[in-house]
Coordinates of C-alpha atoms in Angstrom, one line a residue:
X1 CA 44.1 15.0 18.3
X2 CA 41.9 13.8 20.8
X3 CA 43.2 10.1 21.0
X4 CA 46.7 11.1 20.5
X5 CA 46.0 13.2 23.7
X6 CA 44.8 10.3 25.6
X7 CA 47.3 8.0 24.6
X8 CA 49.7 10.4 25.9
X9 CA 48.0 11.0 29.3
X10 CA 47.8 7.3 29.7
X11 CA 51.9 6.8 28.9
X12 CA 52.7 9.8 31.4
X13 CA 50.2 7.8 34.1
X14 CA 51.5 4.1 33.6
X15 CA 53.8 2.5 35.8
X16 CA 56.6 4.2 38.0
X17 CA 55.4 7.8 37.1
X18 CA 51.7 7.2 38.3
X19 CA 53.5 5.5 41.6
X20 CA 55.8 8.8 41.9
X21 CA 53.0 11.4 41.4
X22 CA 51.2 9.1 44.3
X23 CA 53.9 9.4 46.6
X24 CA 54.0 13.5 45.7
X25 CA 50.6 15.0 45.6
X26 CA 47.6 13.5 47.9
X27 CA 44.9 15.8 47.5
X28 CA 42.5 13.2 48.9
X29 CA 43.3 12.4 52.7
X30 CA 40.9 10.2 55.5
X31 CA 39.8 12.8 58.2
X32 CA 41.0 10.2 60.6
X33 CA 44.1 7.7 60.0
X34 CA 42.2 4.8 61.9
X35 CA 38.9 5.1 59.8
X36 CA 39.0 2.3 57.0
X37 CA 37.0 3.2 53.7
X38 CA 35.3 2.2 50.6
X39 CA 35.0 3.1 47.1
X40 CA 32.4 3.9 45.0
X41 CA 32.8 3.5 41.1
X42 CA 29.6 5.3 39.5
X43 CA 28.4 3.9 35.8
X44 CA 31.8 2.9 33.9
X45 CA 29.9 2.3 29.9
X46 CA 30.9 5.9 29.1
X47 CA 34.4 4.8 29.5
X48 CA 34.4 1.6 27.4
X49 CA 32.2 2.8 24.4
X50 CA 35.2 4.6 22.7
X51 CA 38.1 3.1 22.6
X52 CA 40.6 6.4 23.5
X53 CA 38.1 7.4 26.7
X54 CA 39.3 3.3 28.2
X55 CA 42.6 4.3 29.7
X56 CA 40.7 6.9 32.1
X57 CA 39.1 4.2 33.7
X58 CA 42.2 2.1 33.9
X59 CA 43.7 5.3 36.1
X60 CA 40.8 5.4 38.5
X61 CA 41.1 1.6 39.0
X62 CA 45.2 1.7 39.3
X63 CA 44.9 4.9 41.4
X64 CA 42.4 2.3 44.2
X65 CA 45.0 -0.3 43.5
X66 CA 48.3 2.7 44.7
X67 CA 46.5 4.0 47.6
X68 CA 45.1 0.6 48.9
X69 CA 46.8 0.9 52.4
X70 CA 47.4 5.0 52.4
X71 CA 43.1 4.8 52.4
X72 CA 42.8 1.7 54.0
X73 CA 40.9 0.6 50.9
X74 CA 38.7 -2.8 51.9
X75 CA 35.9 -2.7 49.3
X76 CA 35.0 -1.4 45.9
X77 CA 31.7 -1.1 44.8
X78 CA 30.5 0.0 41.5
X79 CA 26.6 1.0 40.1
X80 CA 26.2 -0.8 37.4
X81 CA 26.1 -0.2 33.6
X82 CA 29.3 -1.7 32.9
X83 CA 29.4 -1.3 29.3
X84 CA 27.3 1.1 26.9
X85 CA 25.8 -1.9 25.1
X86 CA 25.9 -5.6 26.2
X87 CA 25.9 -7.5 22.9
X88 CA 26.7 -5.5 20.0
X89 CA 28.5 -7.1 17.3
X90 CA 29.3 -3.9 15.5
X91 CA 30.7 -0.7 16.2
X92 CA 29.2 2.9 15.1
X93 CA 25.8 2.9 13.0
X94 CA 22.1 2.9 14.5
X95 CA 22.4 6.5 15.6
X96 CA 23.7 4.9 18.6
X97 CA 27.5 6.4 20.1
X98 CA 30.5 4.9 20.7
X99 CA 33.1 3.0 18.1
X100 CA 33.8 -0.1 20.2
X101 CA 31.3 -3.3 19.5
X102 CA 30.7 -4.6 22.8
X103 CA 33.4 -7.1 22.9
X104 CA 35.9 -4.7 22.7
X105 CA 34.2 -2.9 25.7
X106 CA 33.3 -5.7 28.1
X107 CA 37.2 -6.7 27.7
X108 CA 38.3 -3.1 28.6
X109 CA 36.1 -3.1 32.0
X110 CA 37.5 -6.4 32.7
X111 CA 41.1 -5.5 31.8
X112 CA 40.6 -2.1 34.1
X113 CA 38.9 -4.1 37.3
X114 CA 41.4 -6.6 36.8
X115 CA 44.1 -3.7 38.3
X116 CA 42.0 -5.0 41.4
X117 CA 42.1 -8.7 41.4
X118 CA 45.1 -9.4 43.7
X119 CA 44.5 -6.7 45.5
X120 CA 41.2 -5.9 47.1
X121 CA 37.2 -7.1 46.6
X122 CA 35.0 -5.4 44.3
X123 CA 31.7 -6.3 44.0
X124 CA 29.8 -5.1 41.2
X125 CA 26.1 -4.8 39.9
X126 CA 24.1 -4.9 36.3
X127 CA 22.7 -1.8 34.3
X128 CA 19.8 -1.4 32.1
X129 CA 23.0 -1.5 29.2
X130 CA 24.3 -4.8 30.6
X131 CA 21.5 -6.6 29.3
X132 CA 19.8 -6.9 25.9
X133 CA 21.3 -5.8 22.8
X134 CA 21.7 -2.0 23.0
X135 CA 19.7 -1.5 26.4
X136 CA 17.8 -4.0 28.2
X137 CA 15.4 -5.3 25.4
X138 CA 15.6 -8.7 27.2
X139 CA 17.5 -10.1 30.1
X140 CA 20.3 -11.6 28.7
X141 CA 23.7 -10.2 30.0
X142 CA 27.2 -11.0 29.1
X143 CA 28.4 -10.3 32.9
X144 CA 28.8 -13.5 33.7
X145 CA 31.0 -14.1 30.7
X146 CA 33.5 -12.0 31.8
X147 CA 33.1 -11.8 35.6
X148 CA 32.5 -15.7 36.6
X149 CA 32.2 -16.3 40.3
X150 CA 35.4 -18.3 39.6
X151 CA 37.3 -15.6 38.3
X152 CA 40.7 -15.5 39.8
X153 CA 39.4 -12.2 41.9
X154 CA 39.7 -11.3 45.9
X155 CA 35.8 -10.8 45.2
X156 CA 35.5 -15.0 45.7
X157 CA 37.0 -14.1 49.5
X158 CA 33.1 -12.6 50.1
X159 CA 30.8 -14.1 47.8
X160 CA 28.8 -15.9 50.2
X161 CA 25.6 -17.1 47.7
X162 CA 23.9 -16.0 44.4
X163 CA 20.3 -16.2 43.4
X164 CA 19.6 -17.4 39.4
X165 CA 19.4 -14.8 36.9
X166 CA 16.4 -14.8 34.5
X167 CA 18.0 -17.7 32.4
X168 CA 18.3 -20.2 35.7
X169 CA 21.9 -19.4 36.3
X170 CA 23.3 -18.9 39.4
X171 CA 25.4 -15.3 38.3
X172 CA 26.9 -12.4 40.5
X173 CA 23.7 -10.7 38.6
X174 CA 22.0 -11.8 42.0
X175 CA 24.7 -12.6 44.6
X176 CA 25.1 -11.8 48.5
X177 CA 29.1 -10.9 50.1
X178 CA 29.4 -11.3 54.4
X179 CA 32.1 -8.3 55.0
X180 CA 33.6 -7.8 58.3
X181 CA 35.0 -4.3 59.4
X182 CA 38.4 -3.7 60.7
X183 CA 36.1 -2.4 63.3
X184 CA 34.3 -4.9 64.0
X185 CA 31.0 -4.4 62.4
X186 CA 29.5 -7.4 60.0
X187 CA 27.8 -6.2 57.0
X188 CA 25.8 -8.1 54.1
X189 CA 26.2 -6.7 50.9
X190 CA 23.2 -7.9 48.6
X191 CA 23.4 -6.6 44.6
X192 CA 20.6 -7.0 42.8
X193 CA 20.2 -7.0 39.2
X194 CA 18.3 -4.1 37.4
X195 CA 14.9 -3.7 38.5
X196 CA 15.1 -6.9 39.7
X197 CA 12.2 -9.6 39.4
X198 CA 9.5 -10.2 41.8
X199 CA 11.1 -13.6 42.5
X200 CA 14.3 -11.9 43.3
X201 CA 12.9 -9.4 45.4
X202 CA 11.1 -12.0 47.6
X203 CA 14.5 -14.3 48.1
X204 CA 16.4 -11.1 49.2
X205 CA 13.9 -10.9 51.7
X206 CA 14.2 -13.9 53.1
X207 CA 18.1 -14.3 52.7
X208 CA 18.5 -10.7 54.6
X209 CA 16.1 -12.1 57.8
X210 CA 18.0 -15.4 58.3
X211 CA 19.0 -15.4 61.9
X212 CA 22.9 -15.4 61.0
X213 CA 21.9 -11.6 59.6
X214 CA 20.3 -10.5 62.3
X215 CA 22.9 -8.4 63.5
X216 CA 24.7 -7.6 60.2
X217 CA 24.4 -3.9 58.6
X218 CA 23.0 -4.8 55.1
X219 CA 24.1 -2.6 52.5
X220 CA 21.8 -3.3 48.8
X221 CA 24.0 -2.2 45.8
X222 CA 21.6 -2.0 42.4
X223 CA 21.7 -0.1 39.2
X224 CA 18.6 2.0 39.2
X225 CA 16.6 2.8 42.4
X226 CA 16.2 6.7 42.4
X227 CA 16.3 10.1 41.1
X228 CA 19.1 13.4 41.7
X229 CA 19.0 16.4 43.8
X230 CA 17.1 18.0 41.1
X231 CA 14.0 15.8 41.2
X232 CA 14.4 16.3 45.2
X233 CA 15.9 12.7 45.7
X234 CA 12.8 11.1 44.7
X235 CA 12.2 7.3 44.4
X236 CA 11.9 6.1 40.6
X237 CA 8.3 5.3 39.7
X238 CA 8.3 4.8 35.5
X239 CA 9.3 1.8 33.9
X240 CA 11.4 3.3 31.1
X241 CA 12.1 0.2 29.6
X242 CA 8.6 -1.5 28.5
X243 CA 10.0 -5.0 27.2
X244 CA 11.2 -5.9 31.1
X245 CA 7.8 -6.9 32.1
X246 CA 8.9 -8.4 35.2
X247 CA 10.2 -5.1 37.3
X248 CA 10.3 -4.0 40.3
X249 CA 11.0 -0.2 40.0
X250 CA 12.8 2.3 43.0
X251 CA 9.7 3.3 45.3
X252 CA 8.2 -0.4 45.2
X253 CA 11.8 -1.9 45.7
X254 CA 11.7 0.2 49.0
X255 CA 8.4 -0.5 49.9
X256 CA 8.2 -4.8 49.4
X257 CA 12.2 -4.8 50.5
X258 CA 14.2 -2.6 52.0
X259 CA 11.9 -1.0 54.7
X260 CA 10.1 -4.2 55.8
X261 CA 14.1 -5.8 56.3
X262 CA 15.1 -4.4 60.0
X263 CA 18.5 -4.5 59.3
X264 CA 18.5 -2.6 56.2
X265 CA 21.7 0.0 56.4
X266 CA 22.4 1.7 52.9
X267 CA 21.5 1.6 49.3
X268 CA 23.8 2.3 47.1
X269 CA 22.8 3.3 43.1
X270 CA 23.5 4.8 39.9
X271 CA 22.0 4.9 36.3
X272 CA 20.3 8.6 36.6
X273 CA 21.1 11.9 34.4
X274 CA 18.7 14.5 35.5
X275 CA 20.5 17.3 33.6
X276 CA 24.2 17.8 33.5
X277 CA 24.5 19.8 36.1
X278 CA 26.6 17.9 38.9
X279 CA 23.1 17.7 41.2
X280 CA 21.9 16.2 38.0
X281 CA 24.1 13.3 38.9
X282 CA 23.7 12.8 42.9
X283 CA 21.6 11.6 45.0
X284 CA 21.1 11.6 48.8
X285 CA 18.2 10.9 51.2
X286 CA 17.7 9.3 54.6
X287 CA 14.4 7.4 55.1
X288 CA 13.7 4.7 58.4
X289 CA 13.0 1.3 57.5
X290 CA 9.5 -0.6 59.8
X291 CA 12.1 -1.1 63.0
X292 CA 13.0 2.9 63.5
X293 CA 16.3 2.2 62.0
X294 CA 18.0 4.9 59.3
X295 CA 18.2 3.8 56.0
X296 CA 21.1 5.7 54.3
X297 CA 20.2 6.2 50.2
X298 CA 23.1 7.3 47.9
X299 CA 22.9 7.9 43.9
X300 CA 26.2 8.5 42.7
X301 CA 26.8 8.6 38.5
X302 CA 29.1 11.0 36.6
X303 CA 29.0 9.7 32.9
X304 CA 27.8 13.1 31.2
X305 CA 30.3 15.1 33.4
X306 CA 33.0 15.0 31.4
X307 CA 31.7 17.2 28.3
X308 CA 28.3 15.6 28.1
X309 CA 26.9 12.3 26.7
X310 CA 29.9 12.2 24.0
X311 CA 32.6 13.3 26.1
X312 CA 35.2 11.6 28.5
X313 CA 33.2 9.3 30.4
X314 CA 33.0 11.4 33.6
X315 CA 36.2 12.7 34.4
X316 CA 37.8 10.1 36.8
X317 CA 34.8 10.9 39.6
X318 CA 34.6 8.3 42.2
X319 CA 33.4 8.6 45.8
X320 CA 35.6 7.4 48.8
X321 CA 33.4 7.1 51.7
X322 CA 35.3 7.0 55.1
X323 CA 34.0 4.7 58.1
X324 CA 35.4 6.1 61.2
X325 CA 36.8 4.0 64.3
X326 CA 33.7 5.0 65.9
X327 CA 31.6 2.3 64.1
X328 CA 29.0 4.9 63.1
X329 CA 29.9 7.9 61.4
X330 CA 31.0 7.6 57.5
X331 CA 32.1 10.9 55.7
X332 CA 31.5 11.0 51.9
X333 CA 34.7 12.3 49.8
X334 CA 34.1 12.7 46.0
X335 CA 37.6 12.9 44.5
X336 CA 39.1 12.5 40.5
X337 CA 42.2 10.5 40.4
X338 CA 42.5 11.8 36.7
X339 CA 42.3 15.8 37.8
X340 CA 44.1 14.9 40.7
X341 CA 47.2 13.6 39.3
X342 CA 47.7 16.5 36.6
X343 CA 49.1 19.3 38.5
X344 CA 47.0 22.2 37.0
X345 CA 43.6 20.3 37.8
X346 CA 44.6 19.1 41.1
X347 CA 42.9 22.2 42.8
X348 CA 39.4 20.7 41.7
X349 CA 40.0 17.2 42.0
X350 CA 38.4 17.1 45.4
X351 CA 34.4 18.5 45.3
X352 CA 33.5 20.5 48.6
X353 CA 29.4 21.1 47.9
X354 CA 27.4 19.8 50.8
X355 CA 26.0 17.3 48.5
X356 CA 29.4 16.0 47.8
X357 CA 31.4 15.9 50.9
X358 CA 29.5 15.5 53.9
X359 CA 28.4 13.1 57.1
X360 CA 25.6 10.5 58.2
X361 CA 25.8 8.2 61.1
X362 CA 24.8 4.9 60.9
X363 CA 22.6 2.9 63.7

């Protein structure tokens, strides 16, 4: 019953009846009409790895592409871990879940962020999945494959430069995006690859103090940097994956890169399961970076939150965080498009814990 369920969700969603329910219900609303925002896709590979959880994701990313201009939508971001496995040529077996090889699954992440390709930038970043065979046994990574930096995407509008992934290509794996606010603000958006190489870590310092960045707001998008509210926000220290030699993990990527750079802003990650609790999922701390400034440090997954490892892929969870006009404040919103649009869920689709909706002010 299950897929039959889905499928039927999906055909009450599509097209004119997802626009109506839009147009009727707005459970999610900016605190001020001139603030423009951003969203934040957490780890989509829960989605993809069976075939009748991939319409869920295909809501979350039609829902960005309906309420563009109602949000003032400029940017999507998402964590990482596209897919549940990068190159697997089979499906079920191994002990491992899911019954979608991973072409099946790096087509139905494409298909889903390709609700967004005439319509707004995303920019996206790799995953311990997106490389190897199951999980990151070498570097290799199908991204590029299906997310080219020619792909007929609004993401081309920002991509500014990209760094060579371990194989000597020049890949979004590594890549930099110059984004001006509609208030005025510059920002550099650098994502780096999971547990990115020493090589890599030294040319994003160098790219972030270029002169022309000097005065930009540099926001660093990667996969796995640190822990949940449970572990008390804590930096990641362990190399869980031993055949990456070449790592640089969470409290060493802040220590040789994001505190020395002065105009370091944000971080922005994924990748962690502390328990499946929803503080098992989230992340939040504020450290300052060697010139004073506040460095903002947001972990944001919900893969197990939709019935644990095997269930739904995390319930449609995504953040919205609002910039106000002010040029400094941003309010976090963590909203479900999928409980949002069903009328009996749409009481819960909008999470009010302090470590879910709440404030920081940027410098």
């Amino acid at each position: 019953m299950k897929p039959i369920r889905i499928l039927l969700l999906l055909a009450l969603l599509s097209g004119p009846c997802l626009t109506a329910r839009a147009q009727k219900v707005e459970p999610l609303m900016l605190e001020d009409s001139a603030s423009w925002s951003m969203v934040l896709l957490p780890d989509p590979q829960s989605y993809v790895k069976y075939g009748y959880n991939q319409p869920l994701l295909e809501v979350m990313t039609r829902w960005i592409r309906y309420n563009v201009e109602r949000l003032n939508i400029r940017l999507v971001l998402c964590t990482g871990d596209m897919v549940e496995e990068n190159f697997r040529t089979v499906s079920g077996g191994d002990g491992w879940p899911g019954d979608q090889p991973s072409t099946e699954q790096w087509e139905s992440v494409s298909r889903s962020f390709g609700m967004l390709d005439d319509t707004i930038p995303y920019i996206l970043c790799t995953g311990n999945h997106d490389y190897g065979y199951k999980s990151s046994e070498n570097r290799y990574s199908q991204l590029n494959s299906y997310f080219p930096p020619n792909r007929d995407s609004r993401y081309a509008e920002l991509l500014t430069g990209m760094f060579e992934n371990a194989a000597g290509v020049k890949t979004i794996e590594n890549a930099w995006y110059e984004f001006k606010a509609p208030t005025g603000e510059n920002y550099l958006i650098v994502s780096l690859e999971f547990q990115p190489r020493r090589a890599i870590v030294e040319a994003a310092r160098e790219l972030v103090a270029r002169p022309e960045y000097r005065d930009h707001r540099v926001i660093w998008l990667t996969h796995g940097y640190m822990n949940s509210e449970v572990l008390g926000n804590s930096l990641i220290s362990q190399n869980d994956y031993p055949t990456l030699t070449d790592v640089t993990l969470g409290d060493a990527l802040w220590r040789e890169l994001i505190e020395p750079s002065a105009n370091s802003s944000m971080v922005l990650c994924g990748h962690v399961v502390d328990d499946m609790s929803h503080r098992g999922h989230v992340g939040f701390r504020t450290d300052k970076n060697r010139a004073g400034r506040n460095v903002h440090q947001m972990m944001f997954n919900a893969q197990a939150e939709g019935g644990g490892w095997e269930g739904n892929g995390g319930d449609g969870w995504l953040r919205v965080l609002e910039f106000h006009p002010d040029g400094r404040t941003v309010t976090v919103h963590t909203f479900s498009p999928l409980l949002g649009i069903i009328p009996s869920t749409v009481g819960i689709s909008l999470r009010t814990e302090p470590y879910d909706h709440f404030s920081f002010t940027l410098d």
